[in-house]
Amino acid sequence: MIHYKSNADLEIMRESCRVVELALSEVAKFLKPGVTTKQADKLAEQVIRDNKGVPSFLNYRGYPFASCISVNDAVVHGFPSNDVLKDGDIVSVDLGVFKNGFHGDYAYTFALGEISEEVQQLMRITKESLYKGIEKAHHGNRIGDIAFAIQDYTERKYGYGVVRELVGHGLGRSLHEDPQVPNFGKRGTGPKLKEGMTIAIEPMINMGVKEVYYDTDGWTVRTKDGKPSAHYEHNVCVKKGKAEILSSFKLIEEAELANENLNSKYLQAVQQELVEQ
Ligand code: MF3
Ligand code: CO
């Protein structure tokens, strides 16, 4: 069942998203070679609790951490660990916050130090594909229009692998609501998008093959060929004309640009392209 949100609901969801933004931006300030993803997880959880939120993922279907932190060939649902991050790693951080009865849930991929042009392009195209999907998230379209826009840009244009096993989702009082929001599909198919629907759009894009497998921890999803994968996620409300983005990357990108241990070359390229459009 799809739950449509009132303006009052949206106000609360924006606040949950704001706490996600604060936590992700603190992680963006913290990341550097030598730290562990468990430390980043603890930091994110602290920021969430300091802002009167509860980590949505903790204990969700038995998930044991506040965040999912997925490094390099890990696509999503990576366990924070004592592994030390190093130069050249790409790190996807996915966070959910439950506050005042509603969830915010979004993700961002960071790069540490020197990364190849190839990996920079993967990050840039994945982030751009998210915005291409969001452009289609308006009243009158269908879920398949979002799905097609993401797949067409990443898979057909750039030859990347679009993960089939995991999809975006409705979001609200529950972390996962209807409808499912795949990153692959046909235009004009699937549920109709109507005003007041709130969805999490989250392209998970592999540099190589689309196939994935579950690691022995039962959660971490990895690419079959061991090549890197990127993940960006926003929460949007369907409106007439243009989707409203409830989440924001603003503080995260500012922190990313200011952290000299993070590689933000790809980010400058994305911003340039958005200006040119
Ligand atoms: N953003 C992820 C998703 O929508 C949330 C992780 S699920 C959890 O599937 F189980 F790890 F919480
Ligand atoms: Co999600």
PDB file of C-alpha atoms and ligand atoms in Angstrom:
ATOM      1  CA  MET A   1       0.000   0.000   0.000  1.00  0.00           C
ATOM      2  CA  ILE A   2       1.227   3.461  -0.885  1.00  0.00           C
ATOM      3  CA  HIS A   3       1.027   6.092   1.862  1.00  0.00           C
ATOM      4  CA  TYR A   4       0.577   9.644   0.640  1.00  0.00           C
ATOM      5  CA  LYS A   5       2.057  12.377   2.800  1.00  0.00           C
ATOM      6  CA  SER A   6       0.497  15.603   4.010  1.00  0.00           C
ATOM      7  CA  ASN A   7       2.471  18.823   4.189  1.00  0.00           C
ATOM      8  CA  ALA A   8       2.837  18.256   7.940  1.00  0.00           C
ATOM      9  CA  ASP A   9       4.288  14.785   7.277  1.00  0.00           C
ATOM     10  CA  LEU A  10       6.742  16.261   4.775  1.00  0.00           C
ATOM     11  CA  GLU A  11       7.886  18.825   7.318  1.00  0.00           C
ATOM     12  CA  ILE A  12       8.801  16.005   9.695  1.00  0.00           C
ATOM     13  CA  MET A  13      10.526  14.018   6.952  1.00  0.00           C
ATOM     14  CA  ARG A  14      12.636  17.048   6.048  1.00  0.00           C
ATOM     15  CA  GLU A  15      13.788  17.151   9.671  1.00  0.00           C
ATOM     16  CA  SER A  16      14.704  13.441   9.651  1.00  0.00           C
ATOM     17  CA  CYS A  17      16.644  14.085   6.437  1.00  0.00           C
ATOM     18  CA  ARG A  18      18.366  17.062   8.030  1.00  0.00           C
ATOM     19  CA  VAL A  19      19.726  14.798  10.753  1.00  0.00           C
ATOM     20  CA  VAL A  20      20.976  12.356   8.090  1.00  0.00           C
ATOM     21  CA  GLU A  21      22.707  15.299   6.419  1.00  0.00           C
ATOM     22  CA  LEU A  22      24.368  16.385   9.665  1.00  0.00           C
ATOM     23  CA  ALA A  23      25.604  12.859  10.349  1.00  0.00           C
ATOM     24  CA  LEU A  24      26.866  12.298   6.796  1.00  0.00           C
ATOM     25  CA  SER A  25      28.633  15.655   6.830  1.00  0.00           C
ATOM     26  CA  GLU A  26      30.392  14.784  10.103  1.00  0.00           C
ATOM     27  CA  VAL A  27      31.487  11.516   8.512  1.00  0.00           C
ATOM     28  CA  ALA A  28      32.722  13.518   5.502  1.00  0.00           C
ATOM     29  CA  LYS A  29      34.885  15.625   7.817  1.00  0.00           C
ATOM     30  CA  PHE A  30      36.206  12.548   9.605  1.00  0.00           C
ATOM     31  CA  LEU A  31      37.141  10.207   6.735  1.00  0.00           C
ATOM     32  CA  LYS A  32      40.825   9.831   5.916  1.00  0.00           C
ATOM     33  CA  PRO A  33      43.326   7.032   5.363  1.00  0.00           C
ATOM     34  CA  GLY A  34      44.025   5.344   8.708  1.00  0.00           C
ATOM     35  CA  VAL A  35      40.550   5.517  10.263  1.00  0.00           C
ATOM     36  CA  THR A  36      38.134   2.589  10.425  1.00  0.00           C
ATOM     37  CA  THR A  37      34.570   2.352   9.204  1.00  0.00           C
ATOM     38  CA  LYS A  38      33.511   1.316  12.702  1.00  0.00           C
ATOM     39  CA  GLN A  39      34.749   4.683  13.975  1.00  0.00           C
ATOM     40  CA  ALA A  40      32.735   6.406  11.246  1.00  0.00           C
ATOM     41  CA  ASP A  41      29.660   4.385  12.246  1.00  0.00           C
ATOM     42  CA  LYS A  42      30.006   5.383  15.904  1.00  0.00           C
ATOM     43  CA  LEU A  43      30.393   9.038  14.923  1.00  0.00           C
ATOM     44  CA  ALA A  44      27.265   8.914  12.740  1.00  0.00           C
ATOM     45  CA  GLU A  45      25.265   7.246  15.506  1.00  0.00           C
ATOM     46  CA  GLN A  46      26.373   9.890  18.005  1.00  0.00           C
ATOM     47  CA  VAL A  47      25.282  12.736  15.716  1.00  0.00           C
ATOM     48  CA  ILE A  48      21.910  11.043  15.180  1.00  0.00           C
ATOM     49  CA  ARG A  49      21.329  10.604  18.915  1.00  0.00           C
ATOM     50  CA  ASP A  50      22.570  14.129  19.739  1.00  0.00           C
ATOM     51  CA  ASN A  51      19.850  15.362  17.375  1.00  0.00           C
ATOM     52  CA  LYS A  52      17.119  13.315  19.043  1.00  0.00           C
ATOM     53  CA  GLY A  53      16.937  10.749  16.276  1.00  0.00           C
ATOM     54  CA  VAL A  54      17.149   6.974  16.336  1.00  0.00           C
ATOM     55  CA  PRO A  55      19.248   5.120  13.746  1.00  0.00           C
ATOM     56  CA  SER A  56      16.674   3.509  11.431  1.00  0.00           C
ATOM     57  CA  PHE A  57      18.902   0.640  10.352  1.00  0.00           C
ATOM     58  CA  LEU A  58      19.971  -0.570  13.816  1.00  0.00           C
ATOM     59  CA  ASN A  59      18.081  -3.835  14.466  1.00  0.00           C
ATOM     60  CA  TYR A  60      16.133  -3.506  11.210  1.00  0.00           C
ATOM     61  CA  ARG A  61      15.614  -7.176  10.298  1.00  0.00           C
ATOM     62  CA  GLY A  62      18.525  -7.872  12.624  1.00  0.00           C
ATOM     63  CA  TYR A  63      20.954  -5.412  11.014  1.00  0.00           C
ATOM     64  CA  PRO A  64      23.554  -4.818  13.743  1.00  0.00           C
ATOM     65  CA  PHE A  65      24.807  -1.243  13.078  1.00  0.00           C
ATOM     66  CA  ALA A  66      23.554   2.328  12.729  1.00  0.00           C
ATOM     67  CA  SER A  67      25.026   2.729   9.252  1.00  0.00           C
ATOM     68  CA  CYS A  68      25.899   0.694   6.198  1.00  0.00           C
ATOM     69  CA  ILE A  69      29.444   1.446   5.046  1.00  0.00           C
ATOM     70  CA  SER A  70      30.420  -0.236   1.799  1.00  0.00           C
ATOM     71  CA  VAL A  71      34.020   0.002   0.591  1.00  0.00           C
ATOM     72  CA  ASN A  72      35.195  -0.548  -3.025  1.00  0.00           C
ATOM     73  CA  ASP A  73      33.602  -3.784  -4.331  1.00  0.00           C
ATOM     74  CA  ALA A  74      30.970  -3.670  -1.574  1.00  0.00           C
ATOM     75  CA  VAL A  75      27.812  -2.302  -3.207  1.00  0.00           C
ATOM     76  CA  VAL A  76      25.543  -1.744  -0.188  1.00  0.00           C
ATOM     77  CA  HIS A  77      24.785  -3.029   3.332  1.00  0.00           C
ATOM     78  CA  GLY A  78      28.466  -3.203   4.261  1.00  0.00           C
ATOM     79  CA  PHE A  79      29.192  -3.818   7.939  1.00  0.00           C
ATOM     80  CA  PRO A  80      31.249  -1.142   9.656  1.00  0.00           C
ATOM     81  CA  SER A  81      34.473  -2.890  10.662  1.00  0.00           C
ATOM     82  CA  ASN A  82      37.929  -2.494  12.144  1.00  0.00           C
ATOM     83  CA  ASP A  83      39.452  -2.539   8.662  1.00  0.00           C
ATOM     84  CA  VAL A  84      41.571   0.550   8.161  1.00  0.00           C
ATOM     85  CA  LEU A  85      40.677   2.788   5.220  1.00  0.00           C
ATOM     86  CA  LYS A  86      43.454   3.552   2.763  1.00  0.00           C
ATOM     87  CA  ASP A  87      44.315   5.893  -0.057  1.00  0.00           C
ATOM     88  CA  GLY A  88      42.308   5.007  -3.175  1.00  0.00           C
ATOM     89  CA  ASP A  89      39.298   3.514  -1.374  1.00  0.00           C
ATOM     90  CA  ILE A  90      35.771   4.538  -2.278  1.00  0.00           C
ATOM     91  CA  VAL A  91      33.405   4.481   0.661  1.00  0.00           C
ATOM     92  CA  SER A  92      29.599   4.505   0.415  1.00  0.00           C
ATOM     93  CA  VAL A  93      27.889   5.597   3.609  1.00  0.00           C
ATOM     94  CA  ASP A  94      24.163   4.910   3.931  1.00  0.00           C
ATOM     95  CA  LEU A  95      22.253   6.281   6.926  1.00  0.00           C
ATOM     96  CA  GLY A  96      18.697   6.232   8.161  1.00  0.00           C
ATOM     97  CA  VAL A  97      17.193   8.432  10.859  1.00  0.00           C
ATOM     98  CA  PHE A  98      13.847   7.934  12.565  1.00  0.00           C
ATOM     99  CA  LYS A  99      12.530  11.038  14.286  1.00  0.00           C
ATOM    100  CA  ASN A 100       9.000  12.170  15.197  1.00  0.00           C
ATOM    101  CA  GLY A 101       7.496   9.128  13.509  1.00  0.00           C
ATOM    102  CA  PHE A 102       9.144   9.376  10.071  1.00  0.00           C
ATOM    103  CA  HIS A 103      12.339   8.161   8.433  1.00  0.00           C
ATOM    104  CA  GLY A 104      14.975   9.856   6.342  1.00  0.00           C
ATOM    105  CA  ASP A 105      17.287   7.434   4.506  1.00  0.00           C
ATOM    106  CA  TYR A 106      20.049   8.440   2.180  1.00  0.00           C
ATOM    107  CA  ALA A 107      23.530   7.673   0.997  1.00  0.00           C
ATOM    108  CA  TYR A 108      26.691   9.199  -0.404  1.00  0.00           C
ATOM    109  CA  THR A 109      29.928   7.802  -1.822  1.00  0.00           C
ATOM    110  CA  PHE A 110      33.282   9.354  -0.881  1.00  0.00           C
ATOM    111  CA  ALA A 111      36.734   8.747  -2.341  1.00  0.00           C
ATOM    112  CA  LEU A 112      39.962   8.789  -0.347  1.00  0.00           C
ATOM    113  CA  GLY A 113      43.107  10.276  -1.831  1.00  0.00           C
ATOM    114  CA  GLU A 114      44.239   9.363  -5.304  1.00  0.00           C
ATOM    115  CA  ILE A 115      41.649   7.562  -7.368  1.00  0.00           C
ATOM    116  CA  SER A 116      41.760   6.734 -11.058  1.00  0.00           C
ATOM    117  CA  GLU A 117      39.870   8.735 -13.689  1.00  0.00           C
ATOM    118  CA  GLU A 118      37.805   5.590 -14.206  1.00  0.00           C
ATOM    119  CA  VAL A 119      36.597   5.551 -10.605  1.00  0.00           C
ATOM    120  CA  GLN A 120      35.990   9.302 -10.631  1.00  0.00           C
ATOM    121  CA  GLN A 121      33.791   8.822 -13.666  1.00  0.00           C
ATOM    122  CA  LEU A 122      31.845   6.002 -11.973  1.00  0.00           C
ATOM    123  CA  MET A 123      31.080   8.296  -9.022  1.00  0.00           C
ATOM    124  CA  ARG A 124      30.153  11.225 -11.231  1.00  0.00           C
ATOM    125  CA  ILE A 125      27.870   9.239 -13.516  1.00  0.00           C
ATOM    126  CA  THR A 126      26.177   7.470 -10.599  1.00  0.00           C
ATOM    127  CA  LYS A 127      25.424  10.790  -8.922  1.00  0.00           C
ATOM    128  CA  GLU A 128      24.221  12.319 -12.182  1.00  0.00           C
ATOM    129  CA  SER A 129      21.973   9.305 -12.795  1.00  0.00           C
ATOM    130  CA  LEU A 130      20.303   9.958  -9.448  1.00  0.00           C
ATOM    131  CA  TYR A 131      19.349  13.445 -10.628  1.00  0.00           C
ATOM    132  CA  LYS A 132      18.198  12.074 -13.995  1.00  0.00           C
ATOM    133  CA  GLY A 133      15.873   9.760 -12.064  1.00  0.00           C
ATOM    134  CA  ILE A 134      14.641  12.597  -9.845  1.00  0.00           C
ATOM    135  CA  GLU A 135      13.769  14.677 -12.933  1.00  0.00           C
ATOM    136  CA  LYS A 136      11.238  12.000 -13.871  1.00  0.00           C
ATOM    137  CA  ALA A 137       9.703  11.757 -10.383  1.00  0.00           C
ATOM    138  CA  HIS A 138       6.681  13.946 -11.009  1.00  0.00           C
ATOM    139  CA  HIS A 139       2.919  13.478 -11.057  1.00  0.00           C
ATOM    140  CA  GLY A 140       1.738  11.832 -14.254  1.00  0.00           C
ATOM    141  CA  ASN A 141       4.855   9.728 -14.824  1.00  0.00           C
ATOM    142  CA  ARG A 142       5.365   6.133 -13.724  1.00  0.00           C
ATOM    143  CA  ILE A 143       8.042   4.381 -11.688  1.00  0.00           C
ATOM    144  CA  GLY A 144       9.382   2.894 -14.926  1.00  0.00           C
ATOM    145  CA  ASP A 145      10.208   6.397 -16.177  1.00  0.00           C
ATOM    146  CA  ILE A 146      12.574   6.908 -13.234  1.00  0.00           C
ATOM    147  CA  ALA A 147      13.994   3.412 -13.650  1.00  0.00           C
ATOM    148  CA  PHE A 148      14.565   3.826 -17.362  1.00  0.00           C
ATOM    149  CA  ALA A 149      16.267   7.207 -16.969  1.00  0.00           C
ATOM    150  CA  ILE A 150      18.811   5.754 -14.530  1.00  0.00           C
ATOM    151  CA  GLN A 151      19.468   2.572 -16.494  1.00  0.00           C
ATOM    152  CA  ASP A 152      19.667   4.327 -19.835  1.00  0.00           C
ATOM    153  CA  TYR A 153      22.282   6.782 -18.601  1.00  0.00           C
ATOM    154  CA  THR A 154      24.478   4.352 -16.654  1.00  0.00           C
ATOM    155  CA  GLU A 155      24.146   1.082 -18.527  1.00  0.00           C
ATOM    156  CA  ARG A 156      23.444   2.008 -22.118  1.00  0.00           C
ATOM    157  CA  LYS A 157      25.485   5.195 -22.296  1.00  0.00           C
ATOM    158  CA  TYR A 158      28.431   4.234 -20.066  1.00  0.00           C
ATOM    159  CA  GLY A 159      28.342   0.410 -20.030  1.00  0.00           C
ATOM    160  CA  TYR A 160      28.114   0.154 -16.259  1.00  0.00           C
ATOM    161  CA  GLY A 161      26.308  -2.649 -14.413  1.00  0.00           C
ATOM    162  CA  VAL A 162      22.983  -1.743 -12.776  1.00  0.00           C
ATOM    163  CA  VAL A 163      22.315  -3.965  -9.766  1.00  0.00           C
ATOM    164  CA  ARG A 164      19.038  -5.865 -10.193  1.00  0.00           C
ATOM    165  CA  GLU A 165      18.696  -7.493  -6.776  1.00  0.00           C
ATOM    166  CA  LEU A 166      18.255  -4.252  -4.808  1.00  0.00           C
ATOM    167  CA  VAL A 167      15.946  -1.328  -5.457  1.00  0.00           C
ATOM    168  CA  GLY A 168      14.827   2.032  -4.094  1.00  0.00           C
ATOM    169  CA  HIS A 169      11.565   2.249  -2.182  1.00  0.00           C
ATOM    170  CA  GLY A 170       8.750   4.265  -0.716  1.00  0.00           C
ATOM    171  CA  LEU A 171       9.665   5.892   2.585  1.00  0.00           C
ATOM    172  CA  GLY A 172       7.729   7.407   5.469  1.00  0.00           C
ATOM    173  CA  ARG A 173       6.558   5.987   8.780  1.00  0.00           C
ATOM    174  CA  SER A 174       8.281   2.795   7.619  1.00  0.00           C
ATOM    175  CA  LEU A 175      11.786   2.558   6.217  1.00  0.00           C
ATOM    176  CA  HIS A 176      10.545   0.515   3.281  1.00  0.00           C
ATOM    177  CA  GLU A 177       7.101   1.274   1.887  1.00  0.00           C
ATOM    178  CA  ASP A 178       5.509   0.691  -1.491  1.00  0.00           C
ATOM    179  CA  PRO A 179       6.284   1.199  -4.257  1.00  0.00           C
ATOM    180  CA  GLN A 180       9.610  -0.400  -5.140  1.00  0.00           C
ATOM    181  CA  VAL A 181      11.807   1.906  -7.207  1.00  0.00           C
ATOM    182  CA  PRO A 182      14.153  -0.126  -9.421  1.00  0.00           C
ATOM    183  CA  ASN A 183      17.091   1.416 -11.233  1.00  0.00           C
ATOM    184  CA  PHE A 184      16.244  -0.543 -14.384  1.00  0.00           C
ATOM    185  CA  GLY A 185      13.052  -0.858 -16.393  1.00  0.00           C
ATOM    186  CA  LYS A 186      10.859   0.337 -19.206  1.00  0.00           C
ATOM    187  CA  ARG A 187       9.410   3.792 -19.715  1.00  0.00           C
ATOM    188  CA  GLY A 188       5.676   4.094 -19.113  1.00  0.00           C
ATOM    189  CA  THR A 189       5.465   0.976 -16.920  1.00  0.00           C
ATOM    190  CA  GLY A 190       4.913   0.386 -13.209  1.00  0.00           C
ATOM    191  CA  PRO A 191       2.895   2.260 -10.578  1.00  0.00           C
ATOM    192  CA  LYS A 192       1.725   5.786 -11.391  1.00  0.00           C
ATOM    193  CA  LEU A 193       3.484   8.606  -9.600  1.00  0.00           C
ATOM    194  CA  LYS A 194       1.059  10.796  -7.703  1.00  0.00           C
ATOM    195  CA  GLU A 195       1.388  13.921  -5.621  1.00  0.00           C
ATOM    196  CA  GLY A 196       2.351  13.180  -2.032  1.00  0.00           C
ATOM    197  CA  MET A 197       4.219   9.943  -2.691  1.00  0.00           C
ATOM    198  CA  THR A 198       7.622   9.939  -1.012  1.00  0.00           C
ATOM    199  CA  ILE A 199      10.313   7.696  -2.432  1.00  0.00           C
ATOM    200  CA  ALA A 200      13.982   6.916  -1.931  1.00  0.00           C
ATOM    201  CA  ILE A 201      15.775   6.837  -5.276  1.00  0.00           C
ATOM    202  CA  GLU A 202      19.105   5.045  -4.963  1.00  0.00           C
ATOM    203  CA  PRO A 203      21.147   4.015  -7.989  1.00  0.00           C
ATOM    204  CA  MET A 204      23.685   1.284  -7.120  1.00  0.00           C
ATOM    205  CA  ILE A 205      26.023   1.251 -10.087  1.00  0.00           C
ATOM    206  CA  ASN A 206      28.893  -1.150 -10.725  1.00  0.00           C
ATOM    207  CA  MET A 207      31.910  -0.262 -12.818  1.00  0.00           C
ATOM    208  CA  GLY A 208      31.903  -3.779 -14.247  1.00  0.00           C
ATOM    209  CA  VAL A 209      29.272  -6.505 -14.314  1.00  0.00           C
ATOM    210  CA  LYS A 210      25.814  -6.058 -12.781  1.00  0.00           C
ATOM    211  CA  GLU A 211      25.994  -9.367 -10.893  1.00  0.00           C
ATOM    212  CA  VAL A 212      26.472  -9.357  -7.130  1.00  0.00           C
ATOM    213  CA  TYR A 213      26.764 -11.864  -4.289  1.00  0.00           C
ATOM    214  CA  TYR A 214      26.243 -11.823  -0.526  1.00  0.00           C
ATOM    215  CA  ASP A 215      29.347 -11.956   1.639  1.00  0.00           C
ATOM    216  CA  THR A 216      29.563 -14.530   4.464  1.00  0.00           C
ATOM    217  CA  ASP A 217      28.214 -11.987   6.993  1.00  0.00           C
ATOM    218  CA  GLY A 218      24.848 -12.444   5.231  1.00  0.00           C
ATOM    219  CA  TRP A 219      24.453  -8.712   4.562  1.00  0.00           C
ATOM    220  CA  THR A 220      27.285  -7.169   2.580  1.00  0.00           C
ATOM    221  CA  VAL A 221      26.487  -7.152  -1.126  1.00  0.00           C
ATOM    222  CA  ARG A 222      29.603  -7.300  -3.341  1.00  0.00           C
ATOM    223  CA  THR A 223      30.252  -7.121  -7.073  1.00  0.00           C
ATOM    224  CA  LYS A 224      30.930 -10.493  -8.666  1.00  0.00           C
ATOM    225  CA  ASP A 225      33.946  -9.246 -10.584  1.00  0.00           C
ATOM    226  CA  GLY A 226      35.430  -7.396  -7.598  1.00  0.00           C
ATOM    227  CA  LYS A 227      35.283  -4.020  -9.368  1.00  0.00           C
ATOM    228  CA  PRO A 228      34.085  -0.943  -7.454  1.00  0.00           C
ATOM    229  CA  SER A 229      30.504   0.183  -7.078  1.00  0.00           C
ATOM    230  CA  ALA A 230      29.000   3.589  -6.213  1.00  0.00           C
ATOM    231  CA  HIS A 231      25.755   4.494  -4.432  1.00  0.00           C
ATOM    232  CA  TYR A 232      23.969   7.836  -4.035  1.00  0.00           C
ATOM    233  CA  GLU A 233      20.490   8.182  -2.594  1.00  0.00           C
ATOM    234  CA  HIS A 234      17.982  11.009  -2.165  1.00  0.00           C
ATOM    235  CA  ASN A 235      14.482  11.135  -0.668  1.00  0.00           C
ATOM    236  CA  VAL A 236      11.946  12.927  -2.836  1.00  0.00           C
ATOM    237  CA  CYS A 237       8.309  13.863  -2.760  1.00  0.00           C
ATOM    238  CA  VAL A 238       6.355  13.557  -5.995  1.00  0.00           C
ATOM    239  CA  LYS A 239       4.677  16.830  -6.983  1.00  0.00           C
ATOM    240  CA  LYS A 240       3.046  18.244 -10.058  1.00  0.00           C
ATOM    241  CA  GLY A 241       5.724  19.554 -12.409  1.00  0.00           C
ATOM    242  CA  LYS A 242       8.839  18.849 -10.392  1.00  0.00           C
ATOM    243  CA  ALA A 243       9.814  16.496  -7.573  1.00  0.00           C
ATOM    244  CA  GLU A 244      10.746  18.067  -4.289  1.00  0.00           C
ATOM    245  CA  ILE A 245      14.017  16.757  -2.859  1.00  0.00           C
ATOM    246  CA  LEU A 246      13.576  16.369   0.911  1.00  0.00           C
ATOM    247  CA  SER A 247      17.188  15.376   1.527  1.00  0.00           C
ATOM    248  CA  SER A 248      20.226  17.527   0.791  1.00  0.00           C
ATOM    249  CA  PHE A 249      23.866  16.947  -0.103  1.00  0.00           C
ATOM    250  CA  LYS A 250      24.790  20.571   0.643  1.00  0.00           C
ATOM    251  CA  LEU A 251      26.642  20.173   3.951  1.00  0.00           C
ATOM    252  CA  ILE A 252      28.065  16.839   2.812  1.00  0.00           C
ATOM    253  CA  GLU A 253      29.551  18.294  -0.362  1.00  0.00           C
ATOM    254  CA  GLU A 254      30.895  21.309   1.540  1.00  0.00           C
ATOM    255  CA  ALA A 255      32.625  18.974   3.994  1.00  0.00           C
ATOM    256  CA  GLU A 256      33.875  16.803   1.154  1.00  0.00           C
ATOM    257  CA  LEU A 257      35.404  19.801  -0.612  1.00  0.00           C
ATOM    258  CA  ALA A 258      37.001  21.066   2.606  1.00  0.00           C
ATOM    259  CA  ASN A 259      38.520  17.692   3.587  1.00  0.00           C
ATOM    260  CA  GLU A 260      41.890  17.461   1.864  1.00  0.00           C
ATOM    261  CA  ASN A 261      41.968  13.696   2.443  1.00  0.00           C
ATOM    262  CA  LEU A 262      38.932  13.249   0.216  1.00  0.00           C
ATOM    263  CA  ASN A 263      39.103  13.363  -3.534  1.00  0.00           C
ATOM    264  CA  SER A 264      36.450  15.746  -4.819  1.00  0.00           C
ATOM    265  CA  LYS A 265      37.624  16.107  -8.419  1.00  0.00           C
ATOM    266  CA  TYR A 266      34.604  14.176  -9.643  1.00  0.00           C
ATOM    267  CA  LEU A 267      32.362  16.502  -7.635  1.00  0.00           C
ATOM    268  CA  GLN A 268      33.625  19.613  -9.371  1.00  0.00           C
ATOM    269  CA  ALA A 269      32.845  17.907 -12.676  1.00  0.00           C
ATOM    270  CA  VAL A 270      29.263  17.156 -11.574  1.00  0.00           C
ATOM    271  CA  GLN A 271      28.712  20.743 -10.480  1.00  0.00           C
ATOM    272  CA  GLN A 272      30.090  22.046 -13.765  1.00  0.00           C
ATOM    273  CA  GLU A 273      27.674  19.839 -15.679  1.00  0.00           C
ATOM    274  CA  LEU A 274      24.698  20.935 -13.569  1.00  0.00           C
ATOM    275  CA  VAL A 275      25.569  24.569 -14.292  1.00  0.00           C
ATOM    276  CA  GLU A 276      25.784  23.866 -18.021  1.00  0.00           C
ATOM    277  CA  GLN A 277      22.383  22.184 -18.214  1.00  0.00           C
TER     278      GLN A 277
HETATM  279  N1  MF3 B   1      19.188   2.306   2.330  1.00  0.00           N
HETATM  280  C1  MF3 B   1      19.092   0.924   2.657  1.00  0.00           C
HETATM  281  C2  MF3 B   1      17.878   0.355   2.017  1.00  0.00           C
HETATM  282  O1  MF3 B   1      17.018   1.105   1.697  1.00  0.00           O
HETATM  283  C3  MF3 B   1      18.960   0.708   4.086  1.00  0.00           C
HETATM  284  C4  MF3 B   1      19.729  -0.399   4.622  1.00  0.00           C
HETATM  285  S1  MF3 B   1      18.709  -1.627   5.163  1.00  0.00           S
HETATM  286  C5  MF3 B   1      19.344  -2.090   6.648  1.00  0.00           C
HETATM  287  O2  MF3 B   1      17.789  -0.842   1.833  1.00  0.00           O
HETATM  288  F1  MF3 B   1      18.859  -3.244   6.858  1.00  0.00           F
HETATM  289  F2  MF3 B   1      20.631  -2.129   6.623  1.00  0.00           F
HETATM  290  F3  MF3 B   1      18.922  -1.298   7.541  1.00  0.00           F
HETATM  291 CO    CO B   2      17.150   3.273   0.980  1.00  0.00          CO
END
